[in-house]
mmCIF file of C-alpha atoms and ligand atoms in Angstrom:
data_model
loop_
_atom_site.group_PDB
_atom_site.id
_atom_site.type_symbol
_atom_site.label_atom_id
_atom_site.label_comp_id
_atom_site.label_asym_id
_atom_site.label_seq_id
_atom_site.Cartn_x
_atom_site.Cartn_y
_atom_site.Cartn_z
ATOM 1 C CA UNK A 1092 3.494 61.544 -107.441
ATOM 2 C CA UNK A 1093 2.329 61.324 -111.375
ATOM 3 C CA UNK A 1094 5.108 61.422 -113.438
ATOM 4 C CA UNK A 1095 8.117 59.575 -113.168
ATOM 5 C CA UNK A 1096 11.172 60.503 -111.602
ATOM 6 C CA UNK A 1097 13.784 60.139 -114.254
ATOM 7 C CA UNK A 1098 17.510 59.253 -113.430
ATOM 8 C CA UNK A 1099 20.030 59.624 -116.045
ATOM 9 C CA UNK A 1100 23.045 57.756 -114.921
ATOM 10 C CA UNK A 1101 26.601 58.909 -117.236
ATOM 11 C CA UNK A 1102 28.478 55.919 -118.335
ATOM 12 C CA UNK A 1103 30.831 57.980 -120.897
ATOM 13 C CA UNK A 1104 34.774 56.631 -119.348
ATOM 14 C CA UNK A 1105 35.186 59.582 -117.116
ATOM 15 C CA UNK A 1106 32.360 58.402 -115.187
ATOM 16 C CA UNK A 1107 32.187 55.004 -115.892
ATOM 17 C CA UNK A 1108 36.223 54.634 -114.152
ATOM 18 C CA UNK A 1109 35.150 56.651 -110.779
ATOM 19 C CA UNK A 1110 32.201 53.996 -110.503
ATOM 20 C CA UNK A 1111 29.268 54.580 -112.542
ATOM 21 C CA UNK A 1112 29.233 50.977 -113.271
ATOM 22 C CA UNK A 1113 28.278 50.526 -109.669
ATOM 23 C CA UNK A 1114 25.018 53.270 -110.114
ATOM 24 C CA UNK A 1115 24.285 51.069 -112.831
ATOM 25 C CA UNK A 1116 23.301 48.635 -110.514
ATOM 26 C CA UNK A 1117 20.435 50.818 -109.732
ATOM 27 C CA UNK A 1118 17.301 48.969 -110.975
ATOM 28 C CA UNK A 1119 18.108 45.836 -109.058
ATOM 29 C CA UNK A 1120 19.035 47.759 -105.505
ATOM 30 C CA UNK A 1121 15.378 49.912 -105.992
ATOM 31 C CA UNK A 1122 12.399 48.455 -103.650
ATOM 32 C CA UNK A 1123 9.666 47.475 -105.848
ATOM 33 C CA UNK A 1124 7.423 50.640 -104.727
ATOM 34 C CA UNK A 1125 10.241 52.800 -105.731
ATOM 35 C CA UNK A 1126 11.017 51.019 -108.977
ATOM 36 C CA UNK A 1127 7.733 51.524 -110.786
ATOM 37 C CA UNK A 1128 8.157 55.217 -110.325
ATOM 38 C CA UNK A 1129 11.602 55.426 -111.729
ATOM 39 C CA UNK A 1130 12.908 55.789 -115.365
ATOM 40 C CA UNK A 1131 16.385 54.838 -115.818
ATOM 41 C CA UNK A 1132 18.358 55.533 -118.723
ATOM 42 C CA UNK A 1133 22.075 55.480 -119.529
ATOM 43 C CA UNK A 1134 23.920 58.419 -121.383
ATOM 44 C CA UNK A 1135 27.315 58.739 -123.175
ATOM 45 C CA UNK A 1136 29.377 61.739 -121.788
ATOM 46 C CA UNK A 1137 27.144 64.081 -120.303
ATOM 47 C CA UNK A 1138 29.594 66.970 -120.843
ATOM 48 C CA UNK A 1139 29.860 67.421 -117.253
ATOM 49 C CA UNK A 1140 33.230 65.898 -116.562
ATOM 50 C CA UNK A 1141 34.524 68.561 -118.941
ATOM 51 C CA UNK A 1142 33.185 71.561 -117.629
ATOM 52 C CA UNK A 1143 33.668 70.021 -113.859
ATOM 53 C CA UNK A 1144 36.627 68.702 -112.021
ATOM 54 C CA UNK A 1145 36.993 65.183 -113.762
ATOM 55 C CA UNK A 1146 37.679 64.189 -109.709
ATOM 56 C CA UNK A 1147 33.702 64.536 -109.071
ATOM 57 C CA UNK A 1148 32.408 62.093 -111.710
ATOM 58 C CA UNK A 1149 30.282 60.543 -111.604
ATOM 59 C CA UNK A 1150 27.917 62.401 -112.274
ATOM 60 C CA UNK A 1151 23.757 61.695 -112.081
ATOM 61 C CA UNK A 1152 20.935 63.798 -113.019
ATOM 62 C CA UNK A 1153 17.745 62.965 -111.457
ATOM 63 C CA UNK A 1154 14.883 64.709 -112.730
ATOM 64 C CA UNK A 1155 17.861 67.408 -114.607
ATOM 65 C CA UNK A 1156 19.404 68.179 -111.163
ATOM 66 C CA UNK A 1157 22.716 67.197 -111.276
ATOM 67 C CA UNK A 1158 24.581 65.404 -108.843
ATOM 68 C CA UNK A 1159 28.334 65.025 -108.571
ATOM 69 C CA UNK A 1160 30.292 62.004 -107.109
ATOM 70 C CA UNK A 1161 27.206 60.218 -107.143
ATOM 71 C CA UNK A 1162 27.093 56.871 -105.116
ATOM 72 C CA UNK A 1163 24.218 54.275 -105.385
ATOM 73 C CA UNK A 1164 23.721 54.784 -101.693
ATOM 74 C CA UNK A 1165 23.351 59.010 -102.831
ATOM 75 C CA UNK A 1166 21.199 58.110 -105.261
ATOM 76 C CA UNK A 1167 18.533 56.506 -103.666
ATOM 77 C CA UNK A 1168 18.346 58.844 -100.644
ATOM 78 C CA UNK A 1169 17.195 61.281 -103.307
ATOM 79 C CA UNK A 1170 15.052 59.331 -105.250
ATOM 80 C CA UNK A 1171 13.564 58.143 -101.784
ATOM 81 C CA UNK A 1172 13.357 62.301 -100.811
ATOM 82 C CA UNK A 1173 11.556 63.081 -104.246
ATOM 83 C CA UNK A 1174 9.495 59.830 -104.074
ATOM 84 C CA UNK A 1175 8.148 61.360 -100.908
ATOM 85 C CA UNK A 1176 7.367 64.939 -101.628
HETATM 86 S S1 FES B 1839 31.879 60.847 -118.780
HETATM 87 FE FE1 FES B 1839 30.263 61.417 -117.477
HETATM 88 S S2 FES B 1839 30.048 63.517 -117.742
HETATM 89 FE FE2 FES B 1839 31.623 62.941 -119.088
#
């Protein structure tokens, strides 16, 4: 795979208090082969916990597709499934 696969994890309040800070953990819990084809970055409200029910924060996007209650365990199975393609 060429480019990166870019995760934006949502640390605005609604997310951070349903466990973002956990997805945050994300860099350390990636093998090394997946790390070095990840970009992580952090964003302030993504808007999505106000168009959404606030109950599925947190919310993800990896590579713009959104994903709701995200979990670290979520988020790696998908990065692992793109990684893969
Ligand atoms: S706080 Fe995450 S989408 Fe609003």
């Amino acid at each position: 795979m060429s480019s990166k696969i870019k995760v934006v994890i949502c640390s605005g309040t609604a997310c951070f208090v349903m466990g973002a800070s956990d997805i945050l953990l994300l860099e350390e819990s990636l093998s090394s082969e997946l790390s070095k084809n990840v970009e992580i970055e952090g964003a302030t409200c993504l808007g999505l916990c106000k168009t959404g029910e606030r109950n599925n924060a947190p919310y993800v996007t990896i590579n713009g597709e959104v994903m709701a209650q995200a979990t670290l365990p979520k988020v790696i199975a998908r990065i692992q499934e793109l990684n893969d393609a």
